[in-house]
PDB file of C-alpha atoms in Angstrom:
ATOM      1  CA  UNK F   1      14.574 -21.696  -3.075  1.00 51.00           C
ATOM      2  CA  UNK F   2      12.151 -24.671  -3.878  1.00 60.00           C
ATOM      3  CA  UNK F   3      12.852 -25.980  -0.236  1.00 66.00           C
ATOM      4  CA  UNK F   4      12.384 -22.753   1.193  1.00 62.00           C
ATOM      5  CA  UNK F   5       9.156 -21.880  -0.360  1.00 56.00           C
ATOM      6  CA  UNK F   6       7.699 -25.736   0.639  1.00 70.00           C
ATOM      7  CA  UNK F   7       9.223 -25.361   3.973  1.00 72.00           C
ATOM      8  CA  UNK F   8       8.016 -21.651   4.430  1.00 67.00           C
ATOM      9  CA  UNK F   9      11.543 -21.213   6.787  1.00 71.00           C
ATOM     10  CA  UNK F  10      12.995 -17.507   5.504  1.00 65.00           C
ATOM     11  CA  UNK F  11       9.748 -16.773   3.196  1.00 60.00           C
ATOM     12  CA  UNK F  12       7.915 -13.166   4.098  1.00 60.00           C
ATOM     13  CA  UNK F  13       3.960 -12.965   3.726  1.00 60.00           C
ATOM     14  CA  UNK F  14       3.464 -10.189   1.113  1.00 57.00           C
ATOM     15  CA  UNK F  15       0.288  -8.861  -0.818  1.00 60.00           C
ATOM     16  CA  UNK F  16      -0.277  -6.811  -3.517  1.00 76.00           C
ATOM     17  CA  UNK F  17      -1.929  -3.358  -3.684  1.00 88.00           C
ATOM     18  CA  UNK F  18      -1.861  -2.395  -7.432  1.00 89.00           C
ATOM     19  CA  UNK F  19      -5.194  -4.392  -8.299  1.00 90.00           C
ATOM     20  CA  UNK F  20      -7.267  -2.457  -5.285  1.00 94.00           C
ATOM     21  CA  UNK F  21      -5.563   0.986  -6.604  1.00 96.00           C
ATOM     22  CA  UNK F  22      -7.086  -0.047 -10.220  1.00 95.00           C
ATOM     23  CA  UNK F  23     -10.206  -1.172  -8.667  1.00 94.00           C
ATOM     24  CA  UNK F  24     -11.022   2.210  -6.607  1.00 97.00           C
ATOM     25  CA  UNK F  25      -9.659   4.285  -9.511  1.00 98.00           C
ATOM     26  CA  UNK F  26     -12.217   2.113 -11.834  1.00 97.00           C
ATOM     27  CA  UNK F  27     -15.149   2.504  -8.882  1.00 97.00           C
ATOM     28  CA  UNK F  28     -14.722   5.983  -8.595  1.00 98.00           C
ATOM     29  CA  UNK F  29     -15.428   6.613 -12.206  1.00 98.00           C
ATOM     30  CA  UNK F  30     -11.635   8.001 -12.176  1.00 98.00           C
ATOM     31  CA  UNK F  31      -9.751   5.758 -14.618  1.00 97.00           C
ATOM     32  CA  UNK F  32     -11.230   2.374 -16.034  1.00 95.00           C
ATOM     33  CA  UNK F  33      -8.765   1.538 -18.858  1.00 95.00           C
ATOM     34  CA  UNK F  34      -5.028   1.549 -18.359  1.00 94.00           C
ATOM     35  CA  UNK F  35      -2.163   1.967 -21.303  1.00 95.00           C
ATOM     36  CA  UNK F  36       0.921   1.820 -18.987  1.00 92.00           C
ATOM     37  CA  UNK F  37       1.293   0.623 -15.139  1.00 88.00           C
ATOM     38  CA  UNK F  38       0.083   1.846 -12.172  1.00 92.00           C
ATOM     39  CA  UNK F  39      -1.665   4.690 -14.297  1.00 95.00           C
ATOM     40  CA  UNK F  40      -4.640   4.201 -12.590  1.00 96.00           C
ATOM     41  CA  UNK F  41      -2.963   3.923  -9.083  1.00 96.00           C
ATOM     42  CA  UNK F  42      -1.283   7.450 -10.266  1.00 97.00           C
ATOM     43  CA  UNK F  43      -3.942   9.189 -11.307  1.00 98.00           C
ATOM     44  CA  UNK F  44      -6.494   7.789  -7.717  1.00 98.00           C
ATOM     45  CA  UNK F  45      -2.857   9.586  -5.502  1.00 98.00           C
ATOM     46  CA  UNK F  46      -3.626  12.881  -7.739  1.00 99.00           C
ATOM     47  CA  UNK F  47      -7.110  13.362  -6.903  1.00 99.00           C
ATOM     48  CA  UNK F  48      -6.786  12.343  -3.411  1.00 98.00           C
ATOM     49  CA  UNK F  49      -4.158  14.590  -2.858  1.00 98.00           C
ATOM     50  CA  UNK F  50      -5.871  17.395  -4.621  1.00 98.00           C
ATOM     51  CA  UNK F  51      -8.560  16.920  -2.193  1.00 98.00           C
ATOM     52  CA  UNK F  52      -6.872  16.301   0.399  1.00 98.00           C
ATOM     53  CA  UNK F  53      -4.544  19.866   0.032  1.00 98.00           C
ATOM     54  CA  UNK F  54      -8.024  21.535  -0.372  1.00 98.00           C
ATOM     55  CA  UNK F  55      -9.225  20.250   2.602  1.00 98.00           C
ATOM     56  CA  UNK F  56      -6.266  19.937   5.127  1.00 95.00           C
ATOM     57  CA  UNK F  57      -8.851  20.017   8.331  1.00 94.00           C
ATOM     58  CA  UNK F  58     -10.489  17.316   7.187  1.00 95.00           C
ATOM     59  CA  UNK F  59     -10.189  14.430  10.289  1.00 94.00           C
ATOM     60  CA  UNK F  60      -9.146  11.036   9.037  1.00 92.00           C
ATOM     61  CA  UNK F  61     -11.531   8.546   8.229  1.00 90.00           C
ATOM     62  CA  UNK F  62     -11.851   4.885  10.338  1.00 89.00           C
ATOM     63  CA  UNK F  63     -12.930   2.011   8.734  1.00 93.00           C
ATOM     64  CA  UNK F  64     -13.194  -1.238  10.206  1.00 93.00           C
ATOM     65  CA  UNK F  65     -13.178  -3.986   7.475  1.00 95.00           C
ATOM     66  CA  UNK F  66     -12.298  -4.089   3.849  1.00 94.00           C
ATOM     67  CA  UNK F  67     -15.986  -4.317   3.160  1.00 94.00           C
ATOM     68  CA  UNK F  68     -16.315  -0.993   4.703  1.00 96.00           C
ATOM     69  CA  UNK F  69     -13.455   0.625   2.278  1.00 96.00           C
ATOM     70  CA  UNK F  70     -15.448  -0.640  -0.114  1.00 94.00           C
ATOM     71  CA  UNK F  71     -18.694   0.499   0.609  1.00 95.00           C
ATOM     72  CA  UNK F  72     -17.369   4.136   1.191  1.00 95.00           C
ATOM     73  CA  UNK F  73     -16.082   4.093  -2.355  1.00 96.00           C
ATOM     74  CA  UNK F  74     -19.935   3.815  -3.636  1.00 95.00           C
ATOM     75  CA  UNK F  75     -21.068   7.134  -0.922  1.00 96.00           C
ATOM     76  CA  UNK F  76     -22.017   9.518  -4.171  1.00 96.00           C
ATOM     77  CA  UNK F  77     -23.105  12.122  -1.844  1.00 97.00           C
ATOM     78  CA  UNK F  78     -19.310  12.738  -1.220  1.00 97.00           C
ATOM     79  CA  UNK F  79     -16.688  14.036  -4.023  1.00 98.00           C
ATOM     80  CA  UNK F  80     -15.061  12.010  -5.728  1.00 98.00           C
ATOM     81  CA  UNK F  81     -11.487  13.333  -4.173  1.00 98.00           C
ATOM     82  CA  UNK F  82     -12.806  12.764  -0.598  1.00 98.00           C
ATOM     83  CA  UNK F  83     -13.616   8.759  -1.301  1.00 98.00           C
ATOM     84  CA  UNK F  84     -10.162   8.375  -3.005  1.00 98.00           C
ATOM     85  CA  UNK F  85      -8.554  10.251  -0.343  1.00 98.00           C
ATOM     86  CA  UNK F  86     -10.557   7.712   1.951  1.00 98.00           C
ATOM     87  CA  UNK F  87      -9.891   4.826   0.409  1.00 98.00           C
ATOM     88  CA  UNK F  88      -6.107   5.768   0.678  1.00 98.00           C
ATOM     89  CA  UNK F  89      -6.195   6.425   4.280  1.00 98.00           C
ATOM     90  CA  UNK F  90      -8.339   3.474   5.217  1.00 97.00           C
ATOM     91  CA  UNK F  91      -6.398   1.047   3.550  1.00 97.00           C
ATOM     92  CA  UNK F  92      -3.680   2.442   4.985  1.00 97.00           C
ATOM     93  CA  UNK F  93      -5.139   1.926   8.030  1.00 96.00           C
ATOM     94  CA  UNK F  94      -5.937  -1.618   7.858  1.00 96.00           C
ATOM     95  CA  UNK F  95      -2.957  -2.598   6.084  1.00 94.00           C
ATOM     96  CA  UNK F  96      -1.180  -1.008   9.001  1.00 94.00           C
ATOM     97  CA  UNK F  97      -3.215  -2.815  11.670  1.00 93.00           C
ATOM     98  CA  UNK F  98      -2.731  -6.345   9.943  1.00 93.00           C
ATOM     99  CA  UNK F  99       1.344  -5.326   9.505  1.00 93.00           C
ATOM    100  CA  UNK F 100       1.075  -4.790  13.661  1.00 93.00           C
ATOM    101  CA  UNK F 101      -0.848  -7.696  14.790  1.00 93.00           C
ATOM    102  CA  UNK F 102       1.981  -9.668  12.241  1.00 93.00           C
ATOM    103  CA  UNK F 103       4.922  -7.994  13.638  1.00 94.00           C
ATOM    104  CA  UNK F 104       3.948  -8.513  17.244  1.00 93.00           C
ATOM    105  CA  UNK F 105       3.025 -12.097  16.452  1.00 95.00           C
ATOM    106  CA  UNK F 106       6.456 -12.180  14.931  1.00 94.00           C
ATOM    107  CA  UNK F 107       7.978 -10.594  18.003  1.00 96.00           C
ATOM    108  CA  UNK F 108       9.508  -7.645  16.364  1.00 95.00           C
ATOM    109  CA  UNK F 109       8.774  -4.214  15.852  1.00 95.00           C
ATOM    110  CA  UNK F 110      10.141  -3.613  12.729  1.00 94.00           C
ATOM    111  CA  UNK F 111       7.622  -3.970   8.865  1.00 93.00           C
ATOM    112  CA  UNK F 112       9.090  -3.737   5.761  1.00 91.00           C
ATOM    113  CA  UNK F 113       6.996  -1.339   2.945  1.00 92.00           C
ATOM    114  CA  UNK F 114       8.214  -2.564  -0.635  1.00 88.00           C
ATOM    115  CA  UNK F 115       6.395  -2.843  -3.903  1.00 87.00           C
ATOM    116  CA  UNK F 116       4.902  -0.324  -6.398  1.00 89.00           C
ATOM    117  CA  UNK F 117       2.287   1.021  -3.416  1.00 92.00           C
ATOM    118  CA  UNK F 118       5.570   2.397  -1.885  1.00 92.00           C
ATOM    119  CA  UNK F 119       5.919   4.989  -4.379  1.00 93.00           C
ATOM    120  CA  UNK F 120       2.583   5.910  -3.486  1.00 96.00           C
ATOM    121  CA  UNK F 121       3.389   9.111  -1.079  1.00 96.00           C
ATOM    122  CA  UNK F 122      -0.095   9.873   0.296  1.00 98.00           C
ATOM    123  CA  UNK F 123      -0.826   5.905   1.283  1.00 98.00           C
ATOM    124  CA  UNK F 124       3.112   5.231   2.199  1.00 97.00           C
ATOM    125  CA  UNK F 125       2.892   8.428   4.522  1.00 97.00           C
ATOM    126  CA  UNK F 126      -0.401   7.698   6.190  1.00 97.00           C
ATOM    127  CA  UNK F 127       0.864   3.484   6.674  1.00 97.00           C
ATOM    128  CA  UNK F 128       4.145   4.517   8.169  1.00 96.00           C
ATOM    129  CA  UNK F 129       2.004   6.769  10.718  1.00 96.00           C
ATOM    130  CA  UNK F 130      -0.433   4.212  11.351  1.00 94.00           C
ATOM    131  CA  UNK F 131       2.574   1.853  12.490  1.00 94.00           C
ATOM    132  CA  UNK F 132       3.999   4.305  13.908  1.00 94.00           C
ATOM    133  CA  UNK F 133       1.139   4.573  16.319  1.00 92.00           C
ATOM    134  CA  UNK F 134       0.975   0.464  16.693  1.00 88.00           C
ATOM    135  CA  UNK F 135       5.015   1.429  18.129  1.00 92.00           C
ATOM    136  CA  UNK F 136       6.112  -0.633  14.909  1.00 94.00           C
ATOM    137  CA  UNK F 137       8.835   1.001  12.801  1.00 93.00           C
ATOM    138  CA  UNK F 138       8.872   0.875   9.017  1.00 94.00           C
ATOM    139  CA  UNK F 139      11.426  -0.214   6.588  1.00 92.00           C
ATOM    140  CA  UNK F 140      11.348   1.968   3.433  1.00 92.00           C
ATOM    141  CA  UNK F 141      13.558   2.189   0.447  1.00 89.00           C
ATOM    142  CA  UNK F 142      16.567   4.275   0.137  1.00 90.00           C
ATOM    143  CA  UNK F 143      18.631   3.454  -2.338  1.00 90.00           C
ATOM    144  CA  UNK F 144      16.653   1.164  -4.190  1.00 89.00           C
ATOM    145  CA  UNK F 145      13.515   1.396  -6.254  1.00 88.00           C
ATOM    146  CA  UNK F 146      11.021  -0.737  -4.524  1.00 88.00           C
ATOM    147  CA  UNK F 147       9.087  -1.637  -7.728  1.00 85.00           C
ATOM    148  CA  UNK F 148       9.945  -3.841 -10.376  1.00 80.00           C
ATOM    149  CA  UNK F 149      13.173  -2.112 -10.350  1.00 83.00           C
ATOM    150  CA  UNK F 150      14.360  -3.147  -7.054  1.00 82.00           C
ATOM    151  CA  UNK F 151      13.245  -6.397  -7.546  1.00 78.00           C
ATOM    152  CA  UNK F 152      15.613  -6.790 -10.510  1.00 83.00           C
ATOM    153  CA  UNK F 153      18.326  -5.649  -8.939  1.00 84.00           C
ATOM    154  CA  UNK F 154      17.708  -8.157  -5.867  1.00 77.00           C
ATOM    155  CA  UNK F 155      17.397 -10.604  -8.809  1.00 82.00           C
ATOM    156  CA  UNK F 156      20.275 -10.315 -10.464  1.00 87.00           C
ATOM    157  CA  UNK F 157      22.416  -9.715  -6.725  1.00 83.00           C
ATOM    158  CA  UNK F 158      20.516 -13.450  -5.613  1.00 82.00           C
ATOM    159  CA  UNK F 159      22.463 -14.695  -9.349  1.00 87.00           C
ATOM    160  CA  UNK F 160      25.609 -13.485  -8.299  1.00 88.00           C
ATOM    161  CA  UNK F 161      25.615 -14.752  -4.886  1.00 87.00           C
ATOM    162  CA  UNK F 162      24.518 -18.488  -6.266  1.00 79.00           C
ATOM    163  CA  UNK F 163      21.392 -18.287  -4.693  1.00 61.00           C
ATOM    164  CA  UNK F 164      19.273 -19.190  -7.523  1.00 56.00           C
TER     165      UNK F 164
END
């Protein structure tokens, strides 16, 4: 594995969404303490999709830069539900562009989604569309938790095959 990682042959670029989920949920006033993981992520899904059901002609938002997601967060003039519904769609959005540009660079189609933001419904629905329209296709998990869960199991499977 130590070769692999120096060598970067058969290593996949990944990122991690929990921290921005906290952050938004912290900017929007929504949850700024924690007691157990991905509450904050959890509770930023519920009022964007309470918003979101209220509203269902509302068009989707385009942002161009993370600086811009960010900046929406802070519009007080809109509710609090519409900037977390935003934020979800937005990052979605450019998350989904950078997973493109990758994949084509790549010269595939195909992005994995893994990770706790996959059992977010509302951003994991609007990503896969967002590919979808880039004409990339999205891996999702089936069978396996892709939190902490999955990553156990994958873990434990890597043990048993020698590989670590």
């Amino acid at each position: 594995m130590k070769s692999q990682l120096a060598s970067g042959f058969g290593v996949s670029a990944t990122t991690s969404c929990g921290r921005l989920f906290d952050a938004a949920a912290a900017i929007l006033g929504i949850r700024t303490e924690v007691t157990y993981e991905a509450q904050a992520a959890m509770e930023l899904e519920h009022v964007a999709t309470s918003w979101a059901n209220a509203h269902p002609e509302a068009s989707l938002p385009q942002v161009g830069s993370y600086q811009e997601l960010v900046e929406k967060l802070g519009e007080v003039d809109r509710p609090v539900g519409e900037r977390a519904w935003a934020f979800h769609v937005g990052l979605a959005q450019l998350l989904g562009e950078q997973a493109c540009q990758v994949a084509e660079q790549a010269d595939t189609k195909t992005v994995g989604l893994t990770g706790g933001v996959a059992l977010n419904r509302m951003f994991t629905r609007h990503f896969v569309s967002f590919l979808g329209e880039g004409g990339c296709r999205v891996l999702t998990h089936q069978n396996v938790p892709p939190n902490d869960g999955g990553l156990s199991l994958g873990q434990v499977w890597a043990a048993v095959l020698g590989a670590c």
